[in-house]
Amino acid sequence: MAGHSGFTIATEGSITTPKGFRAGGVYCGIKKVQRYDLGAIVCDVPADAAGVFTTNVVVAAPLTVTKESLARSGQLQAVLVNSGNSNACTGEQGDRDARDMRAKFAEALGVPEHYVGVTSTGVIGVPMPMEKLYRGIPELRTKLSTEGGDDFCQAIMTTDLVQKSICVTLTVDGKTVSVAGAAKGSGMIHPNMATMLGFITTDAKLEPGCLQMLLSNATDVTFNMITVDGDTSTNDMVVAMASGLAGNAPLGPNHPDWEAFAAAFRHVAETLAKEIARDGEGATKLIEVNVVGASTDYDARAIAKTIVGSNLVKSAVYGSDANWGRIIAAAGRAGVPMNPNTVDIRLGDIPVLKGSAPVPFDEPAAKEYLDGNEVTIHVDLHGGAGRATAWGCDLTYDYVKINASYRT
């Protein structure tokens, strides 16, 4: 276990570490290759729940169904996920299929339908093979366990190369509280939610409304600050569930342990967001852009996201080219105010621009730094107290190869 301020990373933890949660995954035939494609997280009790969803005006049917479930009571007891088919742009049949998924899983678990959320990821515009799902759901129910976190992570992957999972623990009111997360995402990733699915579980007890506030605030500075390719998906969703079984007094902003719990929650979200960026389709490097000195945090976020999302910046990082001109040019087109005459830029610890004037630097040393698998770009605008961090990845030949044949 590694310690952080107020919380500890549980190296052996998973989405099922918080008390009351089980998970699992099975192969039911949606994917062309025999790899898990149906998974679920289930709670032993109705859990307080919160969600954030894609900002794309084209919204996949499962998200509409999950929003309906959340609106009923603000609680969920299960989330069913399939990969290989997004059930997006599938018309009225897609709506019926999403509701049937919810109904069949609720029936299998013996819980009310509105305690079940559903979501899907994969190819757009293809009808969901419901008979395969109907066969897979009973098998999945038998696979749910406290050891099923890895199987669930496998079941939600599409072009992902690695599983994305994190768990932290902390003490609240003398009780051990866990916060865990799992996510998928590799392509069609852009700020304001992306082709990513995120799931956060905790056994903490929270005051009414606090979980949604916490999730929305964390999303703004984590999941909404990543980009791979500038495309916002139809299926993006992050759902948080709190079982309340840890035995603590309800957490809220006035609780003495609130800040520590909020920091742990943000750490889970940030870790998952960075892992999605790191695993971008074809990516070889994680790019982090830190912007300080902006007029406001909003302006800093806009500039950081524009830099990390620039195809020219991403290509330069892939080629280990210290082309700072692309960085300042991206900052200038972010659509927010900045003084073009006071900008400092560093690549790692290497200054390349000072007061918007070039700084002589060691090109071989800069190339050696950019050859690494993590690249940090620091931008100081000297214009205020606003700051933000965004994450992305380099743009490679393999990204084009992967997406040129995604359906085949």
XYZ file of N, CA and C in Angstrom, residues 65-218:
462
model
N -32.006 5.354 -20.338
C -32.615 4.415 -19.393
C -31.987 4.563 -18.006
N -30.670 4.708 -17.964
C -29.995 4.862 -16.673
C -30.385 6.175 -15.996
N -30.513 7.239 -16.790
C -30.982 8.510 -16.224
C -32.370 8.345 -15.609
N -33.222 7.597 -16.290
C -34.563 7.356 -15.758
C -34.499 6.613 -14.424
N -33.634 5.612 -14.339
C -33.494 4.856 -13.097
C -33.017 5.761 -11.966
N -32.018 6.583 -12.235
C -31.491 7.476 -11.210
C -32.536 8.484 -10.756
N -33.374 8.934 -11.694
C -34.369 9.956 -11.373
C -35.453 9.436 -10.438
N -35.673 8.110 -10.407
C -36.750 7.555 -9.590
C -36.500 7.763 -8.098
N -35.298 7.394 -7.631
C -35.040 7.469 -6.190
C -33.620 7.883 -5.840
N -32.804 8.104 -6.858
C -31.403 8.431 -6.585
C -30.623 7.249 -6.058
N -31.127 6.051 -6.307
C -30.455 4.842 -5.849
C -30.330 3.826 -6.984
N -29.282 3.031 -6.911
C -29.097 1.902 -7.816
C -28.602 0.722 -6.993
N -28.944 -0.457 -7.455
C -28.415 -1.657 -6.826
C -27.559 -2.462 -7.800
N -27.598 -2.090 -9.080
C -26.817 -2.814 -10.079
C -26.621 -1.957 -11.322
N -25.500 -2.190 -11.992
C -25.249 -1.610 -13.307
C -24.796 -2.736 -14.228
N -25.502 -2.888 -15.354
C -25.183 -3.910 -16.354
C -24.505 -3.231 -17.539
N -23.395 -3.805 -17.987
C -22.603 -3.193 -19.064
C -22.275 -4.240 -20.119
N -22.437 -3.860 -21.382
C -21.926 -4.728 -22.448
C -20.927 -3.956 -23.299
N -19.995 -4.665 -23.887
C -19.058 -4.063 -24.843
C -19.209 -4.765 -26.179
N -18.780 -4.090 -27.246
C -18.888 -4.646 -28.596
C -20.036 -4.068 -29.394
N -20.992 -3.425 -28.724
C -22.138 -2.804 -29.388
C -22.626 -1.668 -28.500
N -22.687 -0.448 -29.063
C -23.027 0.728 -28.251
C -24.527 0.961 -28.094
N -25.353 0.268 -28.884
C -26.799 0.531 -28.905
C -27.064 2.033 -29.028
N -26.345 2.671 -29.926
C -26.525 4.101 -30.212
C -27.015 4.262 -31.643
N -27.893 5.221 -31.859
C -28.454 5.484 -33.192
C -29.164 4.247 -33.731
N -29.904 3.582 -32.859
C -30.613 2.355 -33.231
C -32.130 2.529 -33.138
N -32.600 3.767 -33.038
C -34.020 4.066 -33.119
C -34.838 3.520 -31.970
N -36.141 3.361 -32.219
C -37.045 2.899 -31.177
C -36.703 1.488 -30.709
N -36.170 0.673 -31.626
C -35.783 -0.680 -31.228
C -34.672 -0.625 -30.191
N -33.741 0.300 -30.365
C -32.664 0.459 -29.400
C -33.179 0.850 -28.029
N -34.192 1.733 -28.003
C -34.797 2.114 -26.727
C -35.428 0.896 -26.053
N -36.161 0.096 -26.836
C -36.794 -1.102 -26.272
C -35.731 -2.082 -25.767
N -34.659 -2.225 -26.534
C -33.610 -3.167 -26.139
C -32.938 -2.739 -24.834
N -32.691 -1.446 -24.687
C -32.060 -0.967 -23.457
C -32.964 -1.222 -22.253
N -34.252 -1.002 -22.429
C -35.188 -1.259 -21.335
C -35.314 -2.766 -21.057
N -35.239 -3.561 -22.107
C -35.276 -5.008 -21.914
C -34.035 -5.496 -21.156
N -32.886 -4.907 -21.460
C -31.673 -5.249 -20.710
C -31.882 -4.979 -19.225
N -32.420 -3.808 -18.932
C -32.669 -3.454 -17.537
C -33.655 -4.415 -16.896
N -34.752 -4.719 -17.600
C -35.791 -5.580 -17.036
C -35.272 -6.996 -16.786
N -34.528 -7.547 -17.749
C -34.036 -8.920 -17.617
C -33.040 -9.035 -16.465
N -32.181 -8.017 -16.321
C -31.193 -8.108 -15.241
C -31.859 -7.896 -13.884
N -32.821 -6.972 -13.825
C -33.563 -6.777 -12.582
C -34.277 -8.062 -12.171
N -34.877 -8.744 -13.162
C -35.559 -10.003 -12.883
C -34.587 -11.058 -12.376
N -33.398 -11.119 -12.999
C -32.406 -12.108 -12.582
C -31.928 -11.870 -11.151
N -31.872 -10.600 -10.758
C -31.390 -10.258 -9.425
C -32.504 -10.217 -8.390
N -33.749 -10.126 -8.862
C -34.864 -10.004 -7.943
C -34.968 -8.632 -7.307
N -34.679 -7.595 -8.087
C -34.761 -6.220 -7.589
C -35.672 -5.406 -8.514
N -36.234 -4.280 -8.047
C -37.054 -3.440 -8.920
C -36.251 -2.917 -10.102
N -36.907 -2.727 -11.239
C -36.211 -2.269 -12.450
C -35.479 -0.949 -12.244
N -36.090 -0.033 -11.488
C -35.467 1.288 -11.365
C -34.228 1.265 -10.468
N -33.887 0.109 -9.904
C -32.630 -0.038 -9.171
C -31.498 -0.529 -10.077
N -31.776 -0.629 -11.368
C -30.772 -1.122 -12.318
C -30.452 -0.045 -13.349
N -29.167 0.182 -13.578
C -28.703 1.023 -14.668
C -28.071 0.153 -15.730
N -28.081 0.623 -16.977
C -27.454 -0.131 -18.066
C -26.614 0.821 -18.907
N -25.562 0.286 -19.503
C -24.784 1.075 -20.444
C -24.062 0.139 -21.398
N -23.671 0.688 -22.533
C -23.093 -0.115 -23.610
C -21.954 0.650 -24.260
N -21.037 -0.087 -24.875
C -19.938 0.548 -25.588
C -19.534 -0.329 -26.760
N -19.213 0.297 -27.886
C -18.834 -0.463 -29.069
C -19.263 0.236 -30.338
N -19.567 -0.524 -31.337
C -19.906 0.012 -32.650
C -21.265 0.705 -32.611
N -21.371 1.852 -33.281
C -22.602 2.635 -33.360
C -23.471 2.136 -34.523
N -24.791 2.137 -34.304
C -25.728 1.917 -35.405
C -26.034 0.480 -35.743
N -25.633 -0.451 -34.894
C -25.907 -1.872 -35.131
C -26.891 -2.357 -34.072
N -27.994 -2.996 -34.461
C -28.968 -3.483 -33.472
C -28.312 -4.410 -32.444
N -28.744 -4.294 -31.212
C -28.192 -5.129 -30.149
C -28.639 -6.579 -30.324
N -27.708 -7.525 -30.287
C -28.085 -8.951 -30.406
C -28.680 -9.446 -29.088
N -29.954 -9.173 -28.885
C -30.586 -9.393 -27.597
C -30.615 -10.863 -27.166
N -30.745 -11.783 -28.128
C -30.780 -13.192 -27.736
C -29.487 -13.607 -27.041
N -28.378 -13.044 -27.499
C -27.090 -13.345 -26.855
C -27.063 -12.789 -25.432
N -27.611 -11.582 -25.276
C -27.679 -11.000 -23.936
C -28.587 -11.815 -23.024
N -29.726 -12.241 -23.552
C -30.659 -13.036 -22.743
C -29.996 -14.319 -22.242
N -29.117 -14.900 -23.085
C -28.401 -16.107 -22.657
C -27.296 -15.779 -21.665
N -26.695 -14.609 -21.835
C -25.557 -14.255 -20.989
C -25.925 -13.792 -19.592
N -27.099 -13.153 -19.444
C -27.468 -12.576 -18.147
C -27.575 -13.627 -17.040
N -28.245 -14.768 -17.248
C -28.299 -15.769 -16.164
C -26.911 -16.285 -15.775
N -26.036 -16.466 -16.767
C -24.679 -16.924 -16.457
C -23.931 -15.856 -15.658
N -24.099 -14.600 -16.073
C -23.422 -13.502 -15.376
C -23.842 -13.450 -13.907
N -25.133 -13.661 -13.653
C -25.610 -13.611 -12.266
C -24.864 -14.619 -11.395
N -24.526 -15.783 -11.945
C -23.824 -16.806 -11.162
C -22.350 -16.479 -10.968
N -21.823 -15.532 -11.756
C -20.401 -15.194 -11.696
C -20.104 -14.018 -10.774
N -21.141 -13.355 -10.270
C -20.936 -12.173 -9.435
C -20.306 -12.564 -8.103
N -19.215 -11.887 -7.758
C -18.541 -12.199 -6.494
C -17.669 -11.024 -6.074
N -17.174 -11.090 -4.854
C -16.250 -10.059 -4.374
C -14.885 -10.192 -5.046
N -14.665 -11.287 -5.778
C -13.403 -11.490 -6.499
C -13.548 -11.155 -7.980
N -14.707 -10.575 -8.370
C -14.996 -10.402 -9.788
C -14.575 -9.085 -10.401
N -13.768 -8.298 -9.711
C -13.378 -6.994 -10.239
C -12.613 -7.062 -11.543
N -11.659 -7.986 -11.648
C -10.877 -8.107 -12.885
C -11.748 -8.560 -14.048
N -12.640 -9.513 -13.801
C -13.523 -9.981 -14.872
C -14.415 -8.848 -15.372
N -14.891 -8.010 -14.445
C -15.694 -6.864 -14.859
C -14.876 -5.922 -15.726
N -13.648 -5.635 -15.329
C -12.789 -4.738 -16.114
C -12.571 -5.278 -17.522
N -12.390 -6.583 -17.650
C -12.235 -7.194 -18.974
C -13.504 -7.033 -19.801
N -14.655 -7.171 -19.166
C -15.920 -7.180 -19.890
C -16.269 -5.827 -20.487
N -15.706 -4.731 -19.969
C -16.079 -3.406 -20.464
C -15.096 -2.861 -21.489
N -14.033 -3.601 -21.802
C -13.009 -3.109 -22.722
C -13.420 -3.281 -24.185
N -13.030 -2.288 -25.009
C -13.174 -2.427 -26.466
C -11.770 -2.411 -27.079
N -11.289 -1.239 -27.512
C -9.926 -1.176 -28.048
C -8.894 -0.937 -26.953
N -9.327 -0.906 -25.702
C -8.392 -0.751 -24.584
C -7.334 -1.854 -24.623
N -6.115 -1.481 -24.270
C -5.043 -2.469 -24.180
C -4.829 -2.936 -22.746
N -5.218 -2.113 -21.776
C -5.003 -2.464 -20.382
C -6.267 -2.189 -19.575
N -6.429 -2.938 -18.485
C -7.511 -2.673 -17.554
C -7.210 -1.401 -16.769
N -8.263 -0.717 -16.340
C -8.101 0.521 -15.589
C -8.871 0.390 -14.283
N -8.145 0.350 -13.179
C -8.766 0.100 -11.893
C -7.935 0.756 -10.800
N -8.600 1.205 -9.731
C -7.914 1.872 -8.618
C -8.771 1.719 -7.368
N -8.130 1.599 -6.219
C -8.848 1.548 -4.949
C -8.022 2.260 -3.889
N -8.676 3.071 -3.070
C -8.003 3.735 -1.956
C -8.816 3.520 -0.688
N -8.145 3.617 0.444
C -8.818 3.497 1.735
C -8.450 4.682 2.608
N -9.332 5.023 3.530
C -9.062 6.081 4.499
C -9.903 5.819 5.735
N -9.644 6.582 6.775
C -10.379 6.425 8.024
C -11.362 7.575 8.188
N -12.619 7.239 8.415
C -13.681 8.221 8.646
C -14.401 7.817 9.931
N -14.422 8.705 10.899
C -15.053 8.402 12.191
C -14.480 7.125 12.811
N -13.211 6.874 12.588
C -12.587 5.675 13.130
C -12.900 4.409 12.364
N -13.667 4.521 11.285
C -14.027 3.369 10.456
C -13.204 3.377 9.166
N -12.847 2.194 8.665
C -12.165 2.094 7.376
C -13.179 2.249 6.252
N -12.920 3.226 5.393
C -13.781 3.508 4.244
C -12.968 3.283 2.970
N -13.578 2.656 1.984
C -12.916 2.419 0.700
C -13.614 3.184 -0.417
N -12.819 3.651 -1.369
C -13.325 4.248 -2.606
C -12.604 3.551 -3.744
N -13.341 2.998 -4.699
C -12.725 2.238 -5.785
C -13.317 2.661 -7.116
N -12.584 2.382 -8.178
C -13.077 2.737 -9.499
C -12.576 1.800 -10.569
N -13.340 1.738 -11.654
C -12.952 1.005 -12.855
C -13.436 1.811 -14.043
N -12.719 1.720 -15.154
C -13.101 2.509 -16.322
C -12.645 1.823 -17.584
N -13.242 2.244 -18.707
C -12.764 1.864 -20.026
C -12.721 3.106 -20.878
N -11.831 3.103 -21.844
C -11.740 4.223 -22.767
C -10.389 4.206 -23.443
N -10.386 4.428 -24.758
C -9.140 4.409 -25.507
C -9.208 5.325 -26.711
N -10.361 5.340 -27.385
C -10.548 6.226 -28.529
C -11.888 6.924 -28.445
N -12.138 7.878 -29.345
C -13.297 8.765 -29.296
C -13.373 9.408 -27.911
N -12.230 9.987 -27.511
C -12.086 10.573 -26.183
C -11.854 12.070 -26.332
N -12.695 12.886 -25.697
C -12.527 14.338 -25.744
C -13.170 14.949 -24.505
N -12.636 16.069 -24.020
C -13.208 16.693 -22.825
C -14.722 16.879 -22.914
N -15.336 16.941 -21.761
C -16.790 16.961 -21.581
C -17.366 15.567 -21.815
N -16.705 14.606 -21.203
C -16.998 13.185 -21.308
C -16.587 12.684 -22.695
N -16.260 11.423 -22.752
C -15.738 10.885 -23.978
C -16.214 9.458 -24.159
N -15.592 8.662 -25.100
C -16.092 7.295 -25.225
C -15.518 6.520 -24.090
N -15.946 6.865 -22.953
C -15.432 6.282 -21.743
C -16.585 5.954 -20.833
N -16.401 4.868 -20.125
C -17.324 4.488 -19.076
C -16.545 4.438 -17.778
N -17.080 5.049 -16.730
C -16.418 5.038 -15.444
C -17.382 4.595 -14.359
N -16.859 3.860 -13.399
C -17.679 3.342 -12.307
C -16.904 3.541 -11.009
N -17.534 4.196 -10.042
C -16.894 4.443 -8.754
C -17.802 3.872 -7.671
N -17.211 3.087 -6.768
C -17.962 2.519 -5.650
C -17.316 2.963 -4.340
N -18.128 3.099 -3.330
C -17.628 3.388 -1.986
C -18.604 2.814 -0.977
N -18.078 2.486 0.206
C -18.956 2.017 1.276
C -19.241 3.120 2.284
N -18.826 4.353 1.965
C -19.103 5.477 2.852
C -20.589 5.805 2.875
N -21.035 6.312 3.996
C -22.375 6.873 4.116
C -22.275 8.372 3.870
N -23.115 8.906 2.963
C -23.064 10.323 2.637
C -24.402 10.989 2.894
N -24.361 12.290 3.156
C -25.585 13.071 3.281
C -26.271 13.153 1.922
N -27.590 13.325 1.897
C -28.319 13.401 0.618
C -27.737 14.476 -0.305
N -27.570 14.118 -1.567
C -27.101 15.058 -2.573
C -25.599 15.226 -2.650
N -24.881 14.741 -1.636
C -23.433 14.971 -1.608
C -22.674 14.126 -2.627
N -23.187 12.926 -2.940
C -22.486 12.076 -3.905
C -22.527 12.698 -5.296
N -23.687 13.227 -5.704
C -23.777 13.876 -7.012
C -22.886 15.118 -7.064
N -22.872 15.915 -6.011
C -22.007 17.083 -5.960
C -20.541 16.677 -6.085
N -20.161 15.653 -5.353
C -18.784 15.178 -5.370
C -18.395 14.676 -6.757
N -19.284 13.883 -7.376
C -18.992 13.325 -8.695
C -18.904 14.429 -9.749
N -19.830 15.365 -9.727
C -19.819 16.452 -10.712
C -18.560 17.296 -10.578
N -18.182 17.630 -9.339
C -16.989 18.440 -9.122
C -15.728 17.698 -9.542
N -15.646 16.416 -9.216
C -14.466 15.636 -9.586
C -14.367 15.475 -11.097
